[in-house]
CSV table of N, CA and C in Angstrom, one decimal:
chain,number,residue,atom,x,y,z
A,1,TYR,N,-2.6,-7.6,8.5
A,1,TYR,CA,-3.5,-6.6,8.0
A,1,TYR,C,-3.4,-5.3,8.8
A,2,ILE,N,-3.3,-5.5,10.1
A,2,ILE,CA,-3.3,-4.3,11.0
A,2,ILE,C,-1.9,-3.6,10.8
A,3,TYR,N,-0.9,-4.3,10.8
A,3,TYR,CA,0.5,-3.7,10.5
A,3,TYR,C,0.5,-3.0,9.2
A,4,GLY,N,-0.1,-3.7,8.2
A,4,GLY,CA,-0.1,-3.0,6.8
A,4,GLY,C,-0.9,-1.8,6.8
A,5,PHE,N,-2.0,-1.8,7.5
A,5,PHE,CA,-2.9,-0.6,7.6
A,5,PHE,C,-2.1,0.6,8.4
A,6,LEU,N,-1.5,0.2,9.5
A,6,LEU,CA,-0.8,1.2,10.3
A,6,LEU,C,0.4,1.8,9.6
A,7,PHE,N,1.2,1.0,8.9
A,7,PHE,CA,2.5,1.5,8.4
A,7,PHE,C,2.7,1.5,6.9
A,8,LYS,N,1.7,0.9,6.1
A,8,LYS,CA,1.9,0.9,4.7
A,8,LYS,C,0.9,1.6,3.9
A,9,ALA,N,-0.2,2.0,4.6
A,9,ALA,CA,-1.3,2.8,3.9
A,9,ALA,C,-0.8,4.1,3.5
A,10,LYS,N,-1.4,4.7,2.5
A,10,LYS,CA,-0.8,6.0,2.0
A,10,LYS,C,-1.6,7.2,2.4
A,11,PHE,N,-2.6,7.1,3.2
A,11,PHE,CA,-3.4,8.3,3.7
A,11,PHE,C,-3.1,8.6,5.1
A,12,LEU,N,-3.2,9.8,5.4
A,12,LEU,CA,-2.9,10.4,6.8
A,12,LEU,C,-1.5,9.9,7.2
A,13,ASN,N,-1.2,10.1,8.5
A,13,ASN,CA,0.1,9.7,9.0
A,13,ASN,C,-0.1,8.4,9.9
A,14,GLU,N,0.9,7.8,10.4
A,14,GLU,CA,0.8,6.5,11.1
A,14,GLU,C,0.0,6.7,12.4
A,15,PHE,N,0.2,7.8,13.1
A,15,PHE,CA,-0.5,7.9,14.4
A,15,PHE,C,-2.0,8.2,14.1
A,16,ALA,N,-2.3,8.9,13.0
A,16,ALA,CA,-3.7,9.2,12.7
A,16,ALA,C,-4.4,7.9,12.3
A,17,ARG,N,-3.7,7.0,11.5
A,17,ARG,CA,-4.2,5.7,11.2
A,17,ARG,C,-4.5,4.8,12.4
A,18,LEU,N,-3.6,5.0,13.4
A,18,LEU,CA,-3.8,4.2,14.7
A,18,LEU,C,-5.1,4.7,15.3
A,19,ILE,N,-5.4,6.0,15.3
A,19,ILE,CA,-6.6,6.5,15.9
A,19,ILE,C,-7.8,6.0,15.1
A,20,VAL,N,-7.7,6.1,13.8
A,20,VAL,CA,-8.8,5.6,12.9
A,20,VAL,C,-9.1,4.1,13.2
A,21,LEU,N,-8.1,3.3,13.3
A,21,LEU,CA,-8.3,1.9,13.5
A,21,LEU,C,-8.9,1.6,14.9
A,22,LEU,N,-8.4,2.4,15.9
A,22,LEU,CA,-9.0,2.2,17.3
A,22,LEU,C,-10.5,2.7,17.3
A,23,ALA,N,-10.8,3.7,16.5
A,23,ALA,CA,-12.2,4.2,16.4
A,23,ALA,C,-13.1,3.1,15.8
A,24,VAL,N,-12.6,2.5,14.7
A,24,VAL,CA,-13.3,1.5,14.0
A,24,VAL,C,-13.6,0.3,15.0
A,25,VAL,N,-12.6,-0.1,15.7
A,25,VAL,CA,-12.8,-1.2,16.7
A,25,VAL,C,-13.8,-0.8,17.7
A,26,ALA,N,-13.7,0.4,18.2
A,26,ALA,CA,-14.7,0.9,19.2
A,26,ALA,C,-16.1,0.9,18.7
A,27,VAL,N,-16.3,1.3,17.4
A,27,VAL,CA,-17.7,1.3,16.8
A,27,VAL,C,-18.2,-0.1,16.7
A,28,VAL,N,-17.3,-1.0,16.2
A,28,VAL,CA,-17.7,-2.4,16.0
A,28,VAL,C,-18.0,-3.0,17.3
A,29,THR,N,-17.2,-2.8,18.3
A,29,THR,CA,-17.4,-3.4,19.7
A,29,THR,C,-18.7,-2.9,20.3
A,30,LEU,N,-18.9,-1.6,20.2
A,30,LEU,CA,-20.2,-1.0,20.8
A,30,LEU,C,-21.4,-1.5,20.0
A,31,SER,N,-21.3,-1.6,18.7
A,31,SER,CA,-22.4,-2.1,17.9
A,31,SER,C,-22.8,-3.5,18.3
A,32,VAL,N,-21.8,-4.4,18.4
A,32,VAL,CA,-22.1,-5.8,18.8
A,32,VAL,C,-22.6,-5.8,20.2
A,33,CYS,N,-22.0,-5.0,21.1
A,33,CYS,CA,-22.4,-5.0,22.5
A,33,CYS,C,-23.9,-4.6,22.7
A,34,TYR,N,-24.4,-3.6,21.9
A,34,TYR,CA,-25.7,-3.1,22.1
A,34,TYR,C,-26.7,-3.8,21.2
A,35,ILE,N,-26.3,-4.3,20.0
A,35,ILE,CA,-27.2,-4.9,19.1
A,35,ILE,C,-27.4,-6.4,19.3
A,36,TYR,N,-26.3,-7.0,19.6
A,36,TYR,CA,-26.3,-8.5,19.9
A,36,TYR,C,-25.6,-8.8,21.2
A,37,PRO,N,-26.3,-8.4,22.3
A,37,PRO,CA,-25.6,-8.6,23.6
A,37,PRO,C,-25.3,-10.1,24.0
A,38,GLU,N,-26.1,-11.0,23.5
A,38,GLU,CA,-25.9,-12.4,23.8
A,38,GLU,C,-24.6,-12.9,23.1
A,39,TYR,N,-24.4,-12.4,21.9
A,39,TYR,CA,-23.2,-12.8,21.1
A,39,TYR,C,-22.0,-12.1,21.7
A,40,PHE,N,-22.2,-10.8,22.1
A,40,PHE,CA,-21.1,-10.0,22.7
A,40,PHE,C,-20.6,-10.7,23.9
A,41,ALA,N,-21.4,-11.3,24.7
A,41,ALA,CA,-21.0,-12.0,25.9
A,41,ALA,C,-20.0,-13.1,25.6
A,42,LYS,N,-20.1,-13.7,24.4
A,42,LYS,CA,-19.2,-14.8,24.1
A,42,LYS,C,-17.9,-14.3,23.5
A,43,ILE,N,-17.8,-13.1,23.0
A,43,ILE,CA,-16.6,-12.6,22.4
A,43,ILE,C,-16.1,-11.3,23.0
A,44,GLU,N,-16.6,-10.9,24.1
A,44,GLU,CA,-16.3,-9.7,24.8
A,44,GLU,C,-14.8,-9.6,25.1
A,45,ILE,N,-14.2,-10.6,25.6
A,45,ILE,CA,-12.8,-10.6,26.0
A,45,ILE,C,-11.9,-10.3,24.8
A,46,ALA,N,-12.2,-11.0,23.7
A,46,ALA,CA,-11.4,-10.9,22.5
A,46,ALA,C,-11.6,-9.5,21.9
A,47,LEU,N,-12.8,-9.0,21.8
A,47,LEU,CA,-13.0,-7.7,21.2
A,47,LEU,C,-12.4,-6.6,22.0
A,48,THR,N,-12.5,-6.7,23.3
A,48,THR,CA,-12.0,-5.6,24.2
A,48,THR,C,-10.5,-5.6,24.3
A,49,ARG,N,-9.9,-6.7,23.9
A,49,ARG,CA,-8.4,-6.8,23.9
A,49,ARG,C,-7.8,-6.3,22.6
A,50,LEU,N,-8.6,-6.2,21.6
A,50,LEU,CA,-8.1,-5.8,20.3
A,50,LEU,C,-7.4,-4.4,20.3
A,51,PRO,N,-7.9,-3.4,21.0
A,51,PRO,CA,-7.2,-2.1,21.1
A,51,PRO,C,-5.8,-2.3,21.7
A,52,VAL,N,-5.6,-3.1,22.7
A,52,VAL,CA,-4.3,-3.3,23.2
A,52,VAL,C,-3.4,-4.0,22.2
A,53,PHE,N,-3.9,-4.9,21.4
A,53,PHE,CA,-3.1,-5.6,20.4
A,53,PHE,C,-2.7,-4.5,19.3
A,54,ILE,N,-3.6,-3.7,18.9
A,54,ILE,CA,-3.3,-2.7,17.9
A,54,ILE,C,-2.3,-1.7,18.4
A,55,ILE,N,-2.4,-1.2,19.6
A,55,ILE,CA,-1.5,-0.3,20.2
A,55,ILE,C,-0.1,-1.0,20.3
A,56,GLY,N,-0.1,-2.3,20.6
A,56,GLY,CA,1.1,-3.0,20.7
A,56,GLY,C,1.8,-3.1,19.4
A,57,CYS,N,1.0,-3.3,18.3
A,57,CYS,CA,1.6,-3.3,16.9
A,57,CYS,C,2.3,-2.0,16.6
A,58,TYR,N,1.6,-0.9,17.0
A,58,TYR,CA,2.1,0.4,16.7
A,58,TYR,C,3.4,0.7,17.4
A,59,PHE,N,3.4,0.4,18.7
A,59,PHE,CA,4.6,0.7,19.5
A,59,PHE,C,5.7,-0.4,19.3
A,60,GLY,N,5.3,-1.6,18.8
A,60,GLY,CA,6.3,-2.6,18.5
A,60,GLY,C,7.2,-2.2,17.4
A,61,LYS,N,6.7,-1.5,16.4
A,61,LYS,CA,7.5,-1.0,15.3
A,61,LYS,C,8.5,0.1,15.8
A,62,LEU,N,8.0,0.9,16.7
A,62,LEU,CA,8.8,2.0,17.2
A,62,LEU,C,10.0,1.4,18.0
A,63,VAL,N,9.7,0.3,18.8
A,63,VAL,CA,10.7,-0.4,19.6
A,63,VAL,C,11.7,-1.0,18.6
A,64,TYR,N,11.2,-1.7,17.6
A,64,TYR,CA,12.1,-2.3,16.6
A,64,TYR,C,13.0,-1.3,16.0
A,65,GLU,N,12.5,-0.1,15.7
A,65,GLU,CA,13.3,1.0,15.1
A,65,GLU,C,14.2,1.7,16.2
A,66,LYS,N,14.1,1.3,17.4
A,66,LYS,CA,14.8,1.9,18.5
A,66,LYS,C,14.6,3.4,18.7
A,67,LYS,N,13.3,3.7,18.5
A,67,LYS,CA,12.9,5.1,18.7
A,67,LYS,C,12.8,5.4,20.2
A,68,THR,N,13.0,6.6,20.6
A,68,THR,CA,13.0,7.0,22.0
A,68,THR,C,11.8,8.0,22.2
A,69,VAL,N,11.4,8.1,23.5
A,69,VAL,CA,10.4,9.0,23.8
A,69,VAL,C,10.9,10.1,24.8
A,70,SER,N,10.2,11.2,24.9
A,70,SER,CA,10.7,12.2,25.8
A,70,SER,C,10.3,12.0,27.2
A,71,LYS,N,10.9,12.8,28.1
A,71,LYS,CA,10.5,12.6,29.5
A,71,LYS,C,9.0,13.1,29.7
A,72,TYR,N,8.5,13.9,28.8
A,72,TYR,CA,7.1,14.3,29.0
A,72,TYR,C,6.1,13.2,28.7
A,73,PHE,N,6.6,12.3,27.8
A,73,PHE,CA,5.8,11.1,27.6
A,73,PHE,C,5.5,10.3,28.9
A,74,TYR,N,6.6,10.1,29.7
A,74,TYR,CA,6.5,9.4,30.9
A,74,TYR,C,5.6,10.2,31.9
A,75,LEU,N,5.7,11.5,31.9
A,75,LEU,CA,4.8,12.3,32.7
A,75,LEU,C,3.4,12.1,32.3
A,76,LEU,N,3.1,12.1,31.0
A,76,LEU,CA,1.7,11.8,30.6
A,76,LEU,C,1.3,10.4,31.0
A,77,CYS,N,2.2,9.5,30.9
A,77,CYS,CA,1.9,8.1,31.4
A,77,CYS,C,1.5,8.1,32.9
A,78,LEU,N,2.3,8.8,33.7
A,78,LEU,CA,2.0,8.9,35.1
A,78,LEU,C,0.6,9.5,35.3
A,79,VAL,N,0.3,10.6,34.7
A,79,VAL,CA,-1.0,11.2,34.8
A,79,VAL,C,-2.1,10.3,34.4
A,80,LEU,N,-2.0,9.6,33.3
A,80,LEU,CA,-3.0,8.7,32.8
A,80,LEU,C,-3.2,7.5,33.8
A,81,ALA,N,-2.1,7.0,34.2
A,81,ALA,CA,-2.2,5.8,35.1
A,81,ALA,C,-2.9,6.2,36.5
A,82,VAL,N,-2.5,7.3,37.0
A,82,VAL,CA,-3.1,7.7,38.3
A,82,VAL,C,-4.6,8.1,38.1
A,83,THR,N,-4.9,8.8,37.0
A,83,THR,CA,-6.3,9.1,36.7
A,83,THR,C,-7.1,7.9,36.6
A,84,ALA,N,-6.6,6.9,35.8
A,84,ALA,CA,-7.3,5.6,35.6
A,84,ALA,C,-7.6,4.9,36.9
A,85,LEU,N,-6.5,4.9,37.8
A,85,LEU,CA,-6.6,4.2,39.1
A,85,LEU,C,-7.7,4.9,39.9
A,86,VAL,N,-7.7,6.2,39.9
A,86,VAL,CA,-8.7,6.9,40.7
A,86,VAL,C,-10.1,6.7,40.2
A,87,VAL,N,-10.3,6.8,38.9
A,87,VAL,CA,-11.6,6.7,38.3
A,87,VAL,C,-12.1,5.3,38.4
A,88,LEU,N,-11.3,4.3,38.2
A,88,LEU,CA,-11.7,2.9,38.4
A,88,LEU,C,-12.1,2.6,39.8
A,89,ASN,N,-11.4,3.2,40.8
A,89,ASN,CA,-11.8,2.9,42.2
A,89,ASN,C,-13.1,3.6,42.6
A,90,LEU,N,-13.4,4.7,41.8
A,90,LEU,CA,-14.7,5.3,42.1
A,90,LEU,C,-15.9,4.5,41.5
A,91,GLY,N,-15.6,3.6,40.6
A,91,GLY,CA,-16.7,2.8,40.1
A,91,GLY,C,-17.5,3.5,39.1
A,92,VAL,N,-17.0,4.5,38.4
A,92,VAL,CA,-17.7,5.3,37.4
A,92,VAL,C,-18.2,4.4,36.2
A,93,PHE,N,-17.3,3.5,35.7
A,93,PHE,CA,-17.6,2.8,34.5
A,93,PHE,C,-17.9,1.3,34.8
A,94,THR,N,-18.7,0.7,34.0
A,94,THR,CA,-19.1,-0.7,34.1
A,94,THR,C,-19.0,-1.3,32.7
A,95,GLY,N,-19.0,-2.6,32.6
A,95,GLY,CA,-19.0,-3.4,31.3
A,95,GLY,C,-17.9,-3.0,30.4
A,96,VAL,N,-18.2,-2.9,29.1
A,96,VAL,CA,-17.2,-2.6,28.1
A,96,VAL,C,-16.4,-1.3,28.4
A,97,TRP,N,-17.1,-0.3,29.0
A,97,TRP,CA,-16.5,1.0,29.3
A,97,TRP,C,-15.4,0.8,30.3
A,98,LYS,N,-15.7,-0.1,31.3
A,98,LYS,CA,-14.7,-0.3,32.3
A,98,LYS,C,-13.4,-1.0,31.7
A,99,ARG,N,-13.7,-2.0,30.9
A,99,ARG,CA,-12.6,-2.7,30.2
A,99,ARG,C,-11.7,-1.8,29.4
A,100,TRP,N,-12.3,-0.8,28.7
A,100,TRP,CA,-11.6,0.1,27.9
A,100,TRP,C,-10.8,1.1,28.8
A,101,PHE,N,-11.4,1.4,30.0
A,101,PHE,CA,-10.7,2.3,30.9
A,101,PHE,C,-9.5,1.6,31.5
A,102,TYR,N,-9.5,0.3,31.6
A,102,TYR,CA,-8.3,-0.4,32.0
A,102,TYR,C,-7.1,-0.1,31.1
A,103,LEU,N,-7.5,0.0,29.8
A,103,LEU,CA,-6.5,0.3,28.8
A,103,LEU,C,-5.9,1.7,29.0
A,104,VAL,N,-6.7,2.7,29.5
A,104,VAL,CA,-6.2,4.0,29.7
A,104,VAL,C,-5.1,4.0,30.8
A,105,GLY,N,-5.3,3.1,31.8
A,105,GLY,CA,-4.3,3.1,32.9
A,105,GLY,C,-3.2,2.0,32.7
A,106,GLY,N,-3.6,0.9,32.1
A,106,GLY,CA,-2.7,-0.3,31.9
A,106,GLY,C,-1.6,0.0,31.0
A,107,ILE,N,-1.8,0.5,29.8
A,107,ILE,CA,-0.7,0.8,28.9
A,107,ILE,C,0.3,1.8,29.5
A,108,PRO,N,-0.2,2.9,30.0
A,108,PRO,CA,0.8,3.9,30.6
A,108,PRO,C,1.5,3.3,31.8
A,109,MET,N,0.8,2.4,32.6
A,109,MET,CA,1.5,1.8,33.7
A,109,MET,C,2.6,0.9,33.2
A,110,THR,N,2.4,0.2,32.1
A,110,THR,CA,3.4,-0.7,31.5
A,110,THR,C,4.6,0.2,31.0
A,111,PHE,N,4.4,1.3,30.4
A,111,PHE,CA,5.5,2.2,30.0
A,111,PHE,C,6.3,2.7,31.3
A,112,LEU,N,5.6,3.0,32.4
A,112,LEU,CA,6.2,3.4,33.6
A,112,LEU,C,7.1,2.3,34.2
A,113,ILE,N,6.6,1.1,34.1
A,113,ILE,CA,7.4,0.0,34.7
A,113,ILE,C,8.6,-0.2,33.8
A,114,ILE,N,8.5,-0.1,32.5
A,114,ILE,CA,9.6,-0.3,31.6
A,114,ILE,C,10.6,0.8,31.8
A,115,TRP,N,10.1,2.0,32.1
A,115,TRP,CA,11.0,3.2,32.3
A,115,TRP,C,11.8,2.9,33.6
A,116,VAL,N,11.2,2.4,34.7
A,116,VAL,CA,11.9,2.2,35.9
A,116,VAL,C,12.9,1.1,35.7
A,117,LEU,N,12.5,0.0,35.0
A,117,LEU,CA,13.5,-1.1,34.8
A,117,LEU,C,14.7,-0.6,33.9
A,118,ASN,N,14.4,0.3,33.0
A,118,ASN,CA,15.5,0.9,32.2
A,118,ASN,C,16.4,1.7,33.1
A,119,LEU,N,15.9,2.4,34.1
A,119,LEU,CA,16.7,3.2,35.0
A,119,LEU,C,17.6,2.3,35.8
A,120,LEU,N,17.0,1.1,36.3
A,120,LEU,CA,17.8,0.2,37.1
A,120,LEU,C,18.9,-0.5,36.2
A,121,ASN,N,18.6,-0.8,35.0
A,121,ASN,CA,19.5,-1.4,34.1
A,121,ASN,C,20.4,-2.5,34.7
A,122,SER,N,19.8,-3.4,35.4
A,122,SER,CA,20.5,-4.5,36.1
A,122,SER,C,20.7,-5.7,35.2
A,123,LYS,N,21.9,-6.2,35.1
A,123,LYS,CA,22.1,-7.4,34.3
A,123,LYS,C,21.2,-8.6,34.8
A,124,TRP,N,21.0,-8.7,36.1
A,124,TRP,CA,20.2,-9.8,36.6
A,124,TRP,C,18.7,-9.6,36.2
A,125,ILE,N,18.2,-8.4,36.3
A,125,ILE,CA,16.8,-8.2,35.8
A,125,ILE,C,16.7,-8.4,34.3
A,126,ASN,N,17.7,-8.0,33.5
A,126,ASN,CA,17.7,-8.2,32.1
A,126,ASN,C,17.7,-9.7,31.8
A,127,LYS,N,18.5,-10.5,32.4
A,127,LYS,CA,18.6,-12.0,32.2
A,127,LYS,C,17.2,-12.6,32.6
A,128,PHE,N,16.7,-12.2,33.7
A,128,PHE,CA,15.4,-12.7,34.2
A,128,PHE,C,14.3,-12.5,33.2
A,129,PHE,N,14.2,-11.3,32.7
A,129,PHE,CA,13.1,-11.0,31.7
A,129,PHE,C,13.4,-11.6,30.3
A,130,ALA,N,14.7,-11.7,30.0
A,130,ALA,CA,15.0,-12.3,28.7
A,130,ALA,C,14.6,-13.8,28.7
A,131,PHE,N,14.8,-14.5,29.9
A,131,PHE,CA,14.4,-15.9,30.0
A,131,PHE,C,12.9,-16.0,29.9
A,132,PHE,N,12.2,-15.2,30.7
A,132,PHE,CA,10.7,-15.4,30.7
A,132,PHE,C,10.1,-14.8,29.4
A,133,GLY,N,10.7,-13.8,28.8
A,133,GLY,CA,10.2,-13.3,27.5
A,133,GLY,C,10.2,-14.4,26.5
A,134,GLY,N,11.2,-15.2,26.5
A,134,GLY,CA,11.3,-16.3,25.6
A,134,GLY,C,10.2,-17.4,25.7
A,135,ILE,N,9.7,-17.5,26.9
A,135,ILE,CA,8.7,-18.6,27.1
A,135,ILE,C,7.3,-18.0,27.5
A,136,SER,N,7.2,-16.7,27.4
A,136,SER,CA,5.9,-16.0,27.8
A,136,SER,C,4.7,-16.5,27.1
A,137,LEU,N,4.8,-16.7,25.7
A,137,LEU,CA,3.7,-17.1,25.0
A,137,LEU,C,3.3,-18.6,25.4
A,138,ASN,N,4.3,-19.4,25.6
A,138,ASN,CA,4.0,-20.8,26.1
A,138,ASN,C,3.3,-20.8,27.4
A,139,LEU,N,3.8,-19.9,28.3
A,139,LEU,CA,3.1,-19.8,29.6
A,139,LEU,C,1.7,-19.3,29.5
A,140,TYR,N,1.5,-18.3,28.6
A,140,TYR,CA,0.1,-17.8,28.4
A,140,TYR,C,-0.8,-18.9,27.9
A,141,VAL,N,-0.4,-19.6,26.9
A,141,VAL,CA,-1.2,-20.6,26.2
A,141,VAL,C,-1.5,-21.7,27.2
A,142,SER,N,-0.4,-22.2,28.0
A,142,SER,CA,-0.6,-23.3,28.9
A,142,SER,C,-1.5,-22.9,30.1
A,143,HIS,N,-1.5,-21.6,30.5
A,143,HIS,CA,-2.4,-21.3,31.6
A,143,HIS,C,-3.9,-21.5,31.2
A,144,VAL,N,-4.2,-21.3,29.9
A,144,VAL,CA,-5.6,-21.5,29.5
A,144,VAL,C,-5.9,-22.9,29.6
A,145,VAL,N,-5.0,-23.8,29.2
A,145,VAL,CA,-5.2,-25.3,29.3
A,145,VAL,C,-5.4,-25.6,30.8
A,146,VAL,N,-4.5,-25.1,31.6
A,146,VAL,CA,-4.6,-25.5,33.1
A,146,VAL,C,-5.9,-25.0,33.6
A,147,ILE,N,-6.4,-23.9,33.3
A,147,ILE,CA,-7.7,-23.4,33.8
A,147,ILE,C,-8.8,-24.3,33.3
A,148,ARG,N,-8.8,-24.7,32.1
A,148,ARG,CA,-9.8,-25.6,31.6
A,148,ARG,C,-9.8,-26.9,32.3
A,149,VAL,N,-8.7,-27.5,32.5
A,149,VAL,CA,-8.6,-28.8,33.2
A,149,VAL,C,-9.0,-28.6,34.6
A,150,TYR,N,-8.6,-27.5,35.2
A,150,TYR,CA,-9.0,-27.3,36.6
A,150,TYR,C,-10.6,-27.2,36.8
A,151,LYS,N,-11.2,-26.6,35.8
A,151,LYS,CA,-12.7,-26.4,35.9
A,151,LYS,C,-13.4,-27.8,35.6
A,152,LEU,N,-12.7,-28.7,35.0
A,152,LEU,CA,-13.3,-30.0,34.8
A,152,LEU,C,-13.3,-30.9,36.1
A,153,LEU,N,-12.3,-30.6,37.0
A,153,LEU,CA,-12.2,-31.3,38.2
A,153,LEU,C,-13.4,-31.1,39.1
A,154,PRO,N,-13.7,-32.0,40.1
A,154,PRO,CA,-14.8,-31.9,41.0
A,154,PRO,C,-14.8,-30.6,41.8
A,155,PHE,N,-13.6,-30.2,42.1
A,155,PHE,CA,-13.5,-29.0,43.0
A,155,PHE,C,-13.1,-27.7,42.1
A,156,GLY,N,-13.2,-27.8,40.8
A,156,GLY,CA,-12.8,-26.8,39.9
A,156,GLY,C,-13.6,-25.5,40.0
A,157,ASP,N,-14.8,-25.6,40.6
A,157,ASP,CA,-15.6,-24.3,40.7
A,157,ASP,C,-15.3,-23.5,41.9
A,158,THR,N,-14.4,-24.1,42.8
A,158,THR,CA,-14.0,-23.4,44.0
A,158,THR,C,-12.7,-22.7,43.8
A,159,ARG,N,-12.3,-21.8,44.7
A,159,ARG,CA,-11.1,-21.1,44.5
A,159,ARG,C,-10.0,-21.7,45.5
A,160,ASN,N,-9.7,-23.0,45.2
A,160,ASN,CA,-8.8,-23.8,46.0
A,160,ASN,C,-7.4,-23.5,45.5
A,161,VAL,N,-6.8,-22.5,45.9
A,161,VAL,CA,-5.5,-22.0,45.4
A,161,VAL,C,-4.4,-23.1,45.5
A,162,PRO,N,-4.2,-23.8,46.7
A,162,PRO,CA,-3.2,-24.8,46.7
A,162,PRO,C,-3.3,-25.9,45.7
A,163,VAL,N,-4.5,-26.4,45.4
A,163,VAL,CA,-4.8,-27.4,44.4
A,163,VAL,C,-4.5,-26.8,43.0
A,164,TYR,N,-4.8,-25.6,42.8
A,164,TYR,CA,-4.6,-24.9,41.5
A,164,TYR,C,-3.1,-24.8,41.3
A,165,LEU,N,-2.3,-24.5,42.3
A,165,LEU,CA,-0.8,-24.4,42.2
A,165,LEU,C,-0.2,-25.7,41.9
A,166,ILE,N,-0.7,-26.8,42.6
A,166,ILE,CA,-0.2,-28.1,42.3
A,166,ILE,C,-0.5,-28.5,40.8
A,167,LEU,N,-1.7,-28.2,40.3
A,167,LEU,CA,-2.0,-28.5,39.0
A,167,LEU,C,-1.1,-27.7,38.0
A,168,ILE,N,-0.8,-26.5,38.3
A,168,ILE,CA,0.2,-25.7,37.5
A,168,ILE,C,1.5,-26.4,37.4
A,169,ALA,N,2.0,-26.8,38.6
A,169,ALA,CA,3.3,-27.4,38.7
A,169,ALA,C,3.3,-28.7,37.9
């Protein structure tokens, strides 16, 4: 549905539809946050990750089409990432606002890392990421299971890193 809205709808252009969709998600998230705070506490992580998913859908199509960006895009990413880092360290935002501001720095930081890796263009780095890219979803899903099992153990409420690492292995 998200992909269809972004790329197959007939009104506005694709980027404008991206902004509209992000605005709708923001309104829904804030509504649930302030009207039903007890329910929001249960779904906060999912709702606040929706913008990243939507932006990922948008850029995923651009990657698939092998579109390129200008050097000014990377300059904008650098400005956004540094601004977000400074603002987050100042502690200006809390709650849902803080989570959204991670998006302001996190996505541009991801693009900067990709840009640096592209500049390096190492066969070893490419093989490394190709391998882990193929199993990344499995790793993500299994880490959720590992955390749940860890919390069921008698020492699961402590931050016993060695035991956690053994459990992961």
